[in-house]
XYZ file of C-alpha atoms in Angstrom:
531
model
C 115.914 70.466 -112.269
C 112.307 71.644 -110.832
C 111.125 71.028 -107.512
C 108.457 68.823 -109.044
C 111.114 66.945 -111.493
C 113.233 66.199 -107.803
C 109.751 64.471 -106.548
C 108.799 62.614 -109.257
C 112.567 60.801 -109.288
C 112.281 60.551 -105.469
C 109.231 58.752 -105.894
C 110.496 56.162 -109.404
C 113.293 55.420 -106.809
C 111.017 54.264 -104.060
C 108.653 52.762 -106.041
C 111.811 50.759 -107.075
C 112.782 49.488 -103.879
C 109.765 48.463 -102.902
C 109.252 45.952 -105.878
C 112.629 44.592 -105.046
C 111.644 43.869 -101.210
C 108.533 42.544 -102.546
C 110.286 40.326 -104.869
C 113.124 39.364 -101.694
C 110.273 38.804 -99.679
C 108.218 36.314 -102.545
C 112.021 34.755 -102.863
C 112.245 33.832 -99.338
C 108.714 32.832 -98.935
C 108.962 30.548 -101.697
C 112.172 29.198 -100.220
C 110.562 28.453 -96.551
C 108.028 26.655 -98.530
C 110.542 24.291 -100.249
C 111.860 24.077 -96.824
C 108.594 22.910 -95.511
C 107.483 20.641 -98.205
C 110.888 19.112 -97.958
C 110.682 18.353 -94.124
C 107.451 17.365 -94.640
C 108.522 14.911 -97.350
C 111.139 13.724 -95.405
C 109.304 13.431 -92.309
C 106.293 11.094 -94.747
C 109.549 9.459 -96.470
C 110.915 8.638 -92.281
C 107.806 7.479 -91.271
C 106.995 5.274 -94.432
C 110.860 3.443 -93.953
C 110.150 2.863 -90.230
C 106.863 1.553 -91.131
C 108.471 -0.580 -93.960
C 112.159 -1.343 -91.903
C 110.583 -5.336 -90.930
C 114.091 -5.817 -89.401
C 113.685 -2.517 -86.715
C 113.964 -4.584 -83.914
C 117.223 -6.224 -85.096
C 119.569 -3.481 -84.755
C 120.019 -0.324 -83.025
C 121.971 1.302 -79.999
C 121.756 -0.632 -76.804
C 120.612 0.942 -73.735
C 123.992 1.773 -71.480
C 124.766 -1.799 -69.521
C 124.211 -0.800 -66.134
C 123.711 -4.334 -64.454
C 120.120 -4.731 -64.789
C 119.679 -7.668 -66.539
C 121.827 -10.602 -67.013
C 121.210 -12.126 -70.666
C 120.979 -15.596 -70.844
C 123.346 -15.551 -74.115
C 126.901 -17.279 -74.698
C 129.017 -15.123 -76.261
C 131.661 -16.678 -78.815
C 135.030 -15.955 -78.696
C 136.670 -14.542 -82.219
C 139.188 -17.230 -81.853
C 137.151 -19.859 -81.950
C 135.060 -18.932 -85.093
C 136.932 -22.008 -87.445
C 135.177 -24.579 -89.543
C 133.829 -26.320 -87.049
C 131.537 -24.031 -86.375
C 130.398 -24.024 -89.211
C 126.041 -23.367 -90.260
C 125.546 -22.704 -86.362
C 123.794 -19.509 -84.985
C 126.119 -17.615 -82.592
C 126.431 -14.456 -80.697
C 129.834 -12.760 -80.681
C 130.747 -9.059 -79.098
C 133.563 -7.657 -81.002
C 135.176 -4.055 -81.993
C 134.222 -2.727 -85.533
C 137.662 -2.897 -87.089
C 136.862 -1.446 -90.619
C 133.235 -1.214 -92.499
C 132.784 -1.147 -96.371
C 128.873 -0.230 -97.678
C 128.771 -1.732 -101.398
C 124.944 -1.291 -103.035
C 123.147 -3.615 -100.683
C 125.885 -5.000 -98.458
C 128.186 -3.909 -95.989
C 131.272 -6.324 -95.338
C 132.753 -5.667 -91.773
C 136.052 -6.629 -89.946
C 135.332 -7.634 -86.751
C 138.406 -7.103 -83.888
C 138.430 -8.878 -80.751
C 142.258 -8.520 -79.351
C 144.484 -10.268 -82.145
C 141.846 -12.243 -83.810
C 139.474 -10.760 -86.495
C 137.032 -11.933 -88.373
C 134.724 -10.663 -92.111
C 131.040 -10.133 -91.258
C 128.449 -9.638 -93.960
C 125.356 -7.286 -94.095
C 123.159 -7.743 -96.989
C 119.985 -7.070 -98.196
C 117.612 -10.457 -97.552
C 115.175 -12.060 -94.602
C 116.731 -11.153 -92.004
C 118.319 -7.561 -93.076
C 116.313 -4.694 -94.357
C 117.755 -1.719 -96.515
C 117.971 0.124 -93.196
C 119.628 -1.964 -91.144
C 122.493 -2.126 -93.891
C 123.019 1.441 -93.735
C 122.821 1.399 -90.067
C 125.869 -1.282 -89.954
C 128.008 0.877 -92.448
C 127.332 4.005 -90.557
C 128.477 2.446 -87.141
C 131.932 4.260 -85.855
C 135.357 2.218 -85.835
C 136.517 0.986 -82.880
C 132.712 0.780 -81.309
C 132.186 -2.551 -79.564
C 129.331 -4.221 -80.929
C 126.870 -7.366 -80.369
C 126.097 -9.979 -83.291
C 124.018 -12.260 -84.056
C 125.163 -14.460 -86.885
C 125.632 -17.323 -88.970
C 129.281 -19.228 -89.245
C 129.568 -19.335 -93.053
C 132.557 -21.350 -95.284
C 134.109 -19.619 -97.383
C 135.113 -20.613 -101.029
C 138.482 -18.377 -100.680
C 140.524 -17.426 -97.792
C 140.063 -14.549 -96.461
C 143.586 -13.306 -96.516
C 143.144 -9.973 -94.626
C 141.766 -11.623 -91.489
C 143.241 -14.341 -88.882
C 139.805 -16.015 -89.210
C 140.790 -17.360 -92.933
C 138.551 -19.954 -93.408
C 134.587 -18.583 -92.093
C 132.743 -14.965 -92.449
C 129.587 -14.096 -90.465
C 126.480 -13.674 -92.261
C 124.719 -11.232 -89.728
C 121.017 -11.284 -88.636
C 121.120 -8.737 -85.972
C 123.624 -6.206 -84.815
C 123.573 -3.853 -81.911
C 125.746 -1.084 -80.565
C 126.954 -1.807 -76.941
C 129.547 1.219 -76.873
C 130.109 3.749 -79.757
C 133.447 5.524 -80.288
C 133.455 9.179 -80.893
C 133.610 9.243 -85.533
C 137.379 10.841 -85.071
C 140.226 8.440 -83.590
C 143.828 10.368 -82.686
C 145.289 7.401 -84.708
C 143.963 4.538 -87.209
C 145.031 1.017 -86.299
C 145.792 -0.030 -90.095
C 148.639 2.809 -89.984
C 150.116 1.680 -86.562
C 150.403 -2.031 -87.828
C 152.007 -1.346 -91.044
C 155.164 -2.590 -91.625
C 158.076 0.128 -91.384
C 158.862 1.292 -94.699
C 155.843 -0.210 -96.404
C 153.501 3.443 -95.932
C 156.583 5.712 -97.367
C 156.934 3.739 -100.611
C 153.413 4.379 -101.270
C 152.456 7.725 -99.519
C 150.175 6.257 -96.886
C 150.440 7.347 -93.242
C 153.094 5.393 -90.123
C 152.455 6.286 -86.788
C 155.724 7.954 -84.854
C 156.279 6.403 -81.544
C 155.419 9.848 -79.559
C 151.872 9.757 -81.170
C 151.342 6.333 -80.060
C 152.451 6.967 -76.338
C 150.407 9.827 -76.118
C 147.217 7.494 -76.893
C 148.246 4.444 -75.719
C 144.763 2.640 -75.068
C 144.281 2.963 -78.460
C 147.831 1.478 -79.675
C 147.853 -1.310 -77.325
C 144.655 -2.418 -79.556
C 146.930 -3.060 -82.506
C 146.795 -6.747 -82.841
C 150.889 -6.226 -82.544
C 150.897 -5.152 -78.688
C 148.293 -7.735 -78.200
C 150.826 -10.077 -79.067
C 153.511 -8.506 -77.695
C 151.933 -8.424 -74.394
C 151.093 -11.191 -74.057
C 153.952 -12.903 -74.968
C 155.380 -10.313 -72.048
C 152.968 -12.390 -69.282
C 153.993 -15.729 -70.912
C 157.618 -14.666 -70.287
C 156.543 -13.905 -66.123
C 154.668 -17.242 -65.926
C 157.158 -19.185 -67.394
C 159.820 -17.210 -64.730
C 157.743 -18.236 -61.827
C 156.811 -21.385 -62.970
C 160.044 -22.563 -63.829
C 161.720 -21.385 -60.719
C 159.118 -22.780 -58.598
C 159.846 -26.343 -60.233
C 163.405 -25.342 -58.925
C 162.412 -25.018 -55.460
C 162.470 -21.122 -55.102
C 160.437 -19.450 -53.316
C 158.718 -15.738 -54.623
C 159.139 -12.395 -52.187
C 158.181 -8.973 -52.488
C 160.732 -6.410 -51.490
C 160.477 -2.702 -50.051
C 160.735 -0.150 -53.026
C 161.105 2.342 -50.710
C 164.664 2.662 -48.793
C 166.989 3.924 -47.074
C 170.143 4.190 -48.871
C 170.864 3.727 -52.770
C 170.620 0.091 -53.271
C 173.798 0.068 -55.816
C 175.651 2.758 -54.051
C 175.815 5.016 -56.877
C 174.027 8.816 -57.882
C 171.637 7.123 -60.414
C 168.229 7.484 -57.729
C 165.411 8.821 -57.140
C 165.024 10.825 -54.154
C 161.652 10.994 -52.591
C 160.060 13.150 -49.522
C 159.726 10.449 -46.490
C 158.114 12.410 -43.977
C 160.341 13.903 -42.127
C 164.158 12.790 -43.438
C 164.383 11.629 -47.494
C 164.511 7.987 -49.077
C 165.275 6.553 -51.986
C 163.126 4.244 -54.770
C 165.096 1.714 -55.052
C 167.381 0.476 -57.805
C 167.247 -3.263 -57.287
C 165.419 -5.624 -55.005
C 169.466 -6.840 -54.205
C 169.933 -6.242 -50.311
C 166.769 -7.541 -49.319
C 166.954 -10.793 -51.648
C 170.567 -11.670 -50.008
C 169.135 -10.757 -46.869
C 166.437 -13.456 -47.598
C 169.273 -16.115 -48.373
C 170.767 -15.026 -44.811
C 167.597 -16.009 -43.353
C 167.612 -19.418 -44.810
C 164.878 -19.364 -47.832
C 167.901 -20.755 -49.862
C 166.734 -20.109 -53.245
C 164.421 -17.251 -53.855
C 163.008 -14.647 -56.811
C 161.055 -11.602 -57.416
C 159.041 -9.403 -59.788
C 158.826 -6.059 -59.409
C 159.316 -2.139 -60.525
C 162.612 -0.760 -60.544
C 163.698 2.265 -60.469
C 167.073 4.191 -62.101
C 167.105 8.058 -62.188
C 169.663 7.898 -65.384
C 169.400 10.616 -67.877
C 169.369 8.213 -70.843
C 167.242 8.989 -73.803
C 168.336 5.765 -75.388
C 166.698 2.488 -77.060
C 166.980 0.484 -74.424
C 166.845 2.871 -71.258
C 163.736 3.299 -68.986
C 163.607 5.167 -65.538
C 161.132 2.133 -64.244
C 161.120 -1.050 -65.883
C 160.025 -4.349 -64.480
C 163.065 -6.482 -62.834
C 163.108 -10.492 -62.503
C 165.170 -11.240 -59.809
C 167.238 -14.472 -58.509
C 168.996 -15.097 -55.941
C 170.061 -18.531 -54.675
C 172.964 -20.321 -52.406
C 175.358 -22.513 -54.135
C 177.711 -25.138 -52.613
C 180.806 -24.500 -53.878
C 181.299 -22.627 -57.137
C 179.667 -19.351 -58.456
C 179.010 -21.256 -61.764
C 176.535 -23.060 -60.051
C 174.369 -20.049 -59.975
C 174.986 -19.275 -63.610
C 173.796 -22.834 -64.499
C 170.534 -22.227 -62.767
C 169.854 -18.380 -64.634
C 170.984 -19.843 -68.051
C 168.874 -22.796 -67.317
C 165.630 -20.539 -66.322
C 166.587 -18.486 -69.606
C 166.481 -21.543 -72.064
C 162.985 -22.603 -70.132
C 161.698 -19.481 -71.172
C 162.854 -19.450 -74.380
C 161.739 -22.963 -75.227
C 158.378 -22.081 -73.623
C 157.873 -18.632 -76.081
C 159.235 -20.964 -78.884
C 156.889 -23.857 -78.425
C 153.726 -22.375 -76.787
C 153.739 -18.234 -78.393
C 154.191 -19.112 -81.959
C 150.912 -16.977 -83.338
C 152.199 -13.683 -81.120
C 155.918 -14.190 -82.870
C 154.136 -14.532 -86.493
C 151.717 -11.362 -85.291
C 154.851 -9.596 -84.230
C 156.792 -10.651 -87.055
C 154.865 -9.626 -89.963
C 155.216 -5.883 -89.070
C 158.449 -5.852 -87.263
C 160.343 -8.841 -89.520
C 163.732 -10.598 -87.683
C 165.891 -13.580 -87.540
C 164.075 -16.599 -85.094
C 165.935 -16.012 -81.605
C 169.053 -19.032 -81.285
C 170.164 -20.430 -77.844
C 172.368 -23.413 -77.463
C 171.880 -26.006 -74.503
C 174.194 -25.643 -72.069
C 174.556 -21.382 -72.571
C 177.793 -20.622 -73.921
C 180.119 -19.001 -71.175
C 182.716 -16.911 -71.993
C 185.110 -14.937 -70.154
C 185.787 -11.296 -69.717
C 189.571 -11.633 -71.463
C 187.683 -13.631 -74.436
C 185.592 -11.371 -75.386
C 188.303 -8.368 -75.469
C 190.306 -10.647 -77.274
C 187.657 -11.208 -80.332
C 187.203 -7.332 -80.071
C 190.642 -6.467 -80.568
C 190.772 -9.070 -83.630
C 188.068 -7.404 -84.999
C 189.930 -4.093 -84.496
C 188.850 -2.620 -81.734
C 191.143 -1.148 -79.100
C 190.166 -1.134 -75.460
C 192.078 -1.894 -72.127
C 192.013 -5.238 -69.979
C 189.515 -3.358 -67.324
C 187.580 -1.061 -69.344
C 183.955 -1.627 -69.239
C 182.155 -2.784 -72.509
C 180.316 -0.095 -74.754
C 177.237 -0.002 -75.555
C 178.843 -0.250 -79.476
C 181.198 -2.711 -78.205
C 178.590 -5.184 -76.611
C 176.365 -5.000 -79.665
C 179.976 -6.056 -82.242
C 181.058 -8.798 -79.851
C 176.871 -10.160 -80.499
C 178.029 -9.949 -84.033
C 180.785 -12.042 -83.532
C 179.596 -14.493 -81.455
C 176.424 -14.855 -83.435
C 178.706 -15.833 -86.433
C 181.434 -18.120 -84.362
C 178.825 -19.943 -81.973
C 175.490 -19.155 -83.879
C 173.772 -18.361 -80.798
C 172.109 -14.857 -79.839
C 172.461 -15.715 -76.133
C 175.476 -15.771 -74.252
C 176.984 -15.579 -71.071
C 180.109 -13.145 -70.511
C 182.021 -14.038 -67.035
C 184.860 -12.749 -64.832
C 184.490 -9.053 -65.431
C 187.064 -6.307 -64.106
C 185.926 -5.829 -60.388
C 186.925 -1.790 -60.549
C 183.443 -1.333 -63.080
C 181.012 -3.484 -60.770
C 179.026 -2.872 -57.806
C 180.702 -3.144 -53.943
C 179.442 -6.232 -52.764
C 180.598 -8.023 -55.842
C 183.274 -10.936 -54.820
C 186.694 -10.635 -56.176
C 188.345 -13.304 -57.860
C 190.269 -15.587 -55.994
C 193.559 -15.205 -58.077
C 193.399 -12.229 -59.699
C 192.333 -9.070 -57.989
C 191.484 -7.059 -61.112
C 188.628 -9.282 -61.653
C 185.474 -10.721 -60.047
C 182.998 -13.428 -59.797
C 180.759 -11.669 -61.718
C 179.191 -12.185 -65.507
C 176.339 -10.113 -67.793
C 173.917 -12.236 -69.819
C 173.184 -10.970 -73.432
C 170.540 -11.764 -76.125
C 170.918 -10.153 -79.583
C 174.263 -8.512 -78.544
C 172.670 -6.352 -75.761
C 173.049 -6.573 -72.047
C 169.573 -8.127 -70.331
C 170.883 -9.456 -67.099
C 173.926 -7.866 -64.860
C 174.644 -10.619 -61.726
C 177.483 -11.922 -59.464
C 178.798 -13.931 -56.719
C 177.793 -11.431 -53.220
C 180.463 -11.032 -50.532
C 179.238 -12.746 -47.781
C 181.767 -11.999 -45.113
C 180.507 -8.698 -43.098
C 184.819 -7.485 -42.746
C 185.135 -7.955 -46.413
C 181.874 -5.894 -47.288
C 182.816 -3.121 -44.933
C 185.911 -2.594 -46.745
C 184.299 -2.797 -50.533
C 181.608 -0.250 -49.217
C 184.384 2.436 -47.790
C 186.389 1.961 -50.917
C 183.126 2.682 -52.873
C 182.591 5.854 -50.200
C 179.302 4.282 -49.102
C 178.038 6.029 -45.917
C 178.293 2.681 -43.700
C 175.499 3.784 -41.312
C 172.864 4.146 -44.090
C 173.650 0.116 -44.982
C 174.426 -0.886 -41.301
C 171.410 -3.331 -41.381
C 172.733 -4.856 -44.871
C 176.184 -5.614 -43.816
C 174.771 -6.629 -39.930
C 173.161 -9.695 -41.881
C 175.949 -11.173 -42.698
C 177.339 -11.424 -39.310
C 175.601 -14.091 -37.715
C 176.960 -16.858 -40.581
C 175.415 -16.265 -44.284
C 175.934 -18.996 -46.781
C 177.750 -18.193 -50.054
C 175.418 -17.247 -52.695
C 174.834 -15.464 -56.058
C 172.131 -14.046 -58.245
C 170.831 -11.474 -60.778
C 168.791 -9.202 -62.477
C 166.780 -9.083 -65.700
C 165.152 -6.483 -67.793
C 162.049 -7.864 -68.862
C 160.982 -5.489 -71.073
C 164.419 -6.094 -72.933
C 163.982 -9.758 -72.705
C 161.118 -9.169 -74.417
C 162.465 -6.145 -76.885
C 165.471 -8.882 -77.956
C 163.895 -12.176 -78.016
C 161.233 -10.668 -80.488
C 164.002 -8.252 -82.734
C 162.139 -4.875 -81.630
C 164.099 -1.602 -81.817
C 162.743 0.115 -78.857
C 162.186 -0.869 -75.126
C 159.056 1.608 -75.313
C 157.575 -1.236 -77.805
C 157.729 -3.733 -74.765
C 156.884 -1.387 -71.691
C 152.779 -0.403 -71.314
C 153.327 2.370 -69.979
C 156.631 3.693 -70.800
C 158.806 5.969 -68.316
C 161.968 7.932 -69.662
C 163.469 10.764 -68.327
C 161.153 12.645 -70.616
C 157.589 10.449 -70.203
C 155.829 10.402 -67.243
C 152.170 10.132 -68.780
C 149.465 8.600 -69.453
């Protein structure tokens, strides 16, 4: 090709180029002008709604409540929304449980603790277009501030524990928002076990609750369950004070392991080491030394066992009794059975709506107790064992399989799921357990059990300092570290008995949970120590 033939396609090329930039360049200015006209638009479109929105000043985000002005407004509690209400203008501040937007309405669930009640946005007087889409739009789990009408409905509202009434709103404002993505949805950590695999929609595993707790204890299931757990501590105290005992708080930390065994937890003290301890037990006998005659506690404690088990915790919360008797040992078991069926009676008769709450995702048999608590012995209950084929010895301590079989059987012989068992074999109890009076092998000592598992471990106490000495060295208890234990009972101690119970498996049993973790807040295990 020519030199002039090379220029002329040199210059066809660039001419080329350039009427594609200039066409890019008409492409992207046409686009920023679409851009424009499209702010623009929605800027006149923003500016016409607010001008239109005549219910503006009925919803919105609250300024943060920082004390600076107290509202003269009563706030109504979800509970009490029933048909007597019914027509009347009321305020309520509730969690946004679920929202669903439907052309001009949006039907809410409102949450407050167990109770929950259907509120209703729609299009009318007192609601604008806006304001709808503003309710829909709110996050779940935000806390919120209505302003509503009580309405009657013409069906029950099934899905809610306010059956009966739904809110018609006429002003809603946002008094905390929760961040648009939760760890875990509430409908998938009440569903019933079972129910989400048959149709492929989501359970939560008990790790991903622990892990956000705040959020689980919201289910309207730990509401009830702990709640029911504070009934069970009120109607401990309360009954025990009718009994004339008096309440005491005891060291957790001490100086030697309270039940002389390897199961504690060691902790820096300064200069030396002491222990958490395992049971409130010296200090409550030392109390019945000192003449309080019957007395109690509540209180944390503490077992360093590796047990990654149903029922195991390394804290856990410990009712404790301890009282004098006259005569007979039995006497004290009469008072703990009789403080057991109090509380039971009390759950039955006054906790009804958390055992239906419970109940419908976590189904089980009502609890059964008979008045007086059946006793019965040690030799009994290896004898109904071994007739239902187990083999054990005379002294051998009970299984964990065992305990949960003789439940079984006793469930189906007495039809009651708590029991006392009595006289167990002194070589598998603690050293300042007192040994039967005929029978060496054995002791003054008895377990309580509901639903075939172990909730209360308790005895007759040696109360003759010789006596002690001699269980403690045949346990190989270093005397000096419980000098000030045995000293007590030197200077005359009365005979006396007591025991101690789980509550969080009180609570696990009476309600026919699977898993202490269900009934502790905050859950500690040998592999949980947050949040």
């Amino acid at each position: 090709m020519t030199k002039d033939g090379v220029q002329g396609a040199a210059e066809e090329t660039d001419q080329a180029q350039s009427k594609k930039g200039l066409k890019k360049q008409q492409k992207e200015a046409e686009k920023a002008a679409k851009k424009a006209e499209k702010q623009a638009k929605l800027a006149a479109d923003q500016q016409t709604t607010d001008e239109d929105d005549f219910a503006k000043d009925r919803y919105g985000v609250s300024p943060m409540v920082q004390s600076s002005q107290r509202l003269d407004r009563v706030l109504v509690r979800v509970q009490e929304l029933t048909l007597e209400k019914s027509d009347q203008l009321i305020w309520v501040r509730a969690r946004i449980h679920t929202s669903r937007a439907k052309g001009k309405q949006c039907f809410l669930v409102l949450r407050q603790q167990q109770f929950n009640v259907q509120a209703l946005v729609a299009v009318g007087e007192r609601a604008s277009k806006q304001m709808v889409k503003f309710a829909a739009n709110i996050n779940k789990e935000s806390i919120v501030d209505v302003e509503a009408v009580v309405r009657k409905v013409e069906q029950k509202i099934e899905s809610c524990s306010q059956q009966d009434v739904e809110l018609h709103v006429e002003r809603i404002f946002v008094i905390s928002q929760a961040e648009p993505r939760l760890p875990l949805q509430l409908e998938d950590c009440v569903r019933p076990e079972g129910e989400g695999d048959e149709d492929g929609r989501a359970t939560v595993n008990q790790d991903t609750r622990l892990d956000n707790r705040v959020i689980d204890l919201r289910t309207t299931t730990s509401q009830a369950i702990f709640r029911l757990q504070s009934g069970v501590c009120q109607l401990f105290r309360d009954t025990l004070m009718n009994k004339g005992f008096v309440e005491i708080q005891t060291p957790k930390i001490i100086s030697a392991a309270s039940e002389g065994g390897a199961n504690v937890f060691t902790v820096s003290y300064f200069k030396t080491s002491a222990y958490l301890a395992q049971s409130p037990q010296l200090y409550k006998q030392m109390c019945i030394c000192a003449d309080f005659d019957k007395v109690f506690c509540v209180g944390p404690v503490f077992r360093a066992e590796d047990s990654n088990t149903h029922r195991h915790l390394t804290e856990f919360v410990g009712l404790d009794i301890e009282l004098a008797f006259n005569y007979h040992y039995h006497e004290v078991i009469e008072s703990i059975t009789d403080t057991m069926v109090q509380i039971f009676k009390g759950l039955r008769d006054k906790f009804q709506t958390e055992i239906q709450t419970v109940g419908k995702q976590f189904p089980s048999e009502p609890f059964k107790f008979l008045e007086p608590t059946l006793r019965l012995e040690y030799q009994e209950g290896v004898a109904m064992l071994r007739e239902a084929g187990v083999e054990m010895g005379d002294e051998e301590d009970l299984s964990t399989p065992n305990e949960k079989l003789l439940g079984r059987l006793v469930k189906e012989k007495y039809d009651t799921d708590f029991y006392v068992l009595d006289k167990y074999p002194l070589a598998v109890r603690p050293f300042y357990t007192m040994p039967d009076p005929t029978d060496n092998k054995y002791s003054n000592s008895y377990d309580m059990f509901m639903r075939g598992e172990e909730i209360l471990s308790g005895a007759q106490r040696i109360h003759d300092a010789q006596l002690l000495t001699e269980r403690a060295i045949h346990h190989n208890i270093d005397l000096e570290k419980i000098k000030a234990y045995i000293d007590s009972f030197r200077f005359g101690a009365p005979p006396h008995g007591g025991g101690g119970i789980g509550l969080e498996r009180v609570c696990m049993l009476y309600l026919g949970l699977h898993n202490v973790r269900q009934t502790s807040m905050f859950p500690r295990d040998p592999k949980r120590l947050t949040p």
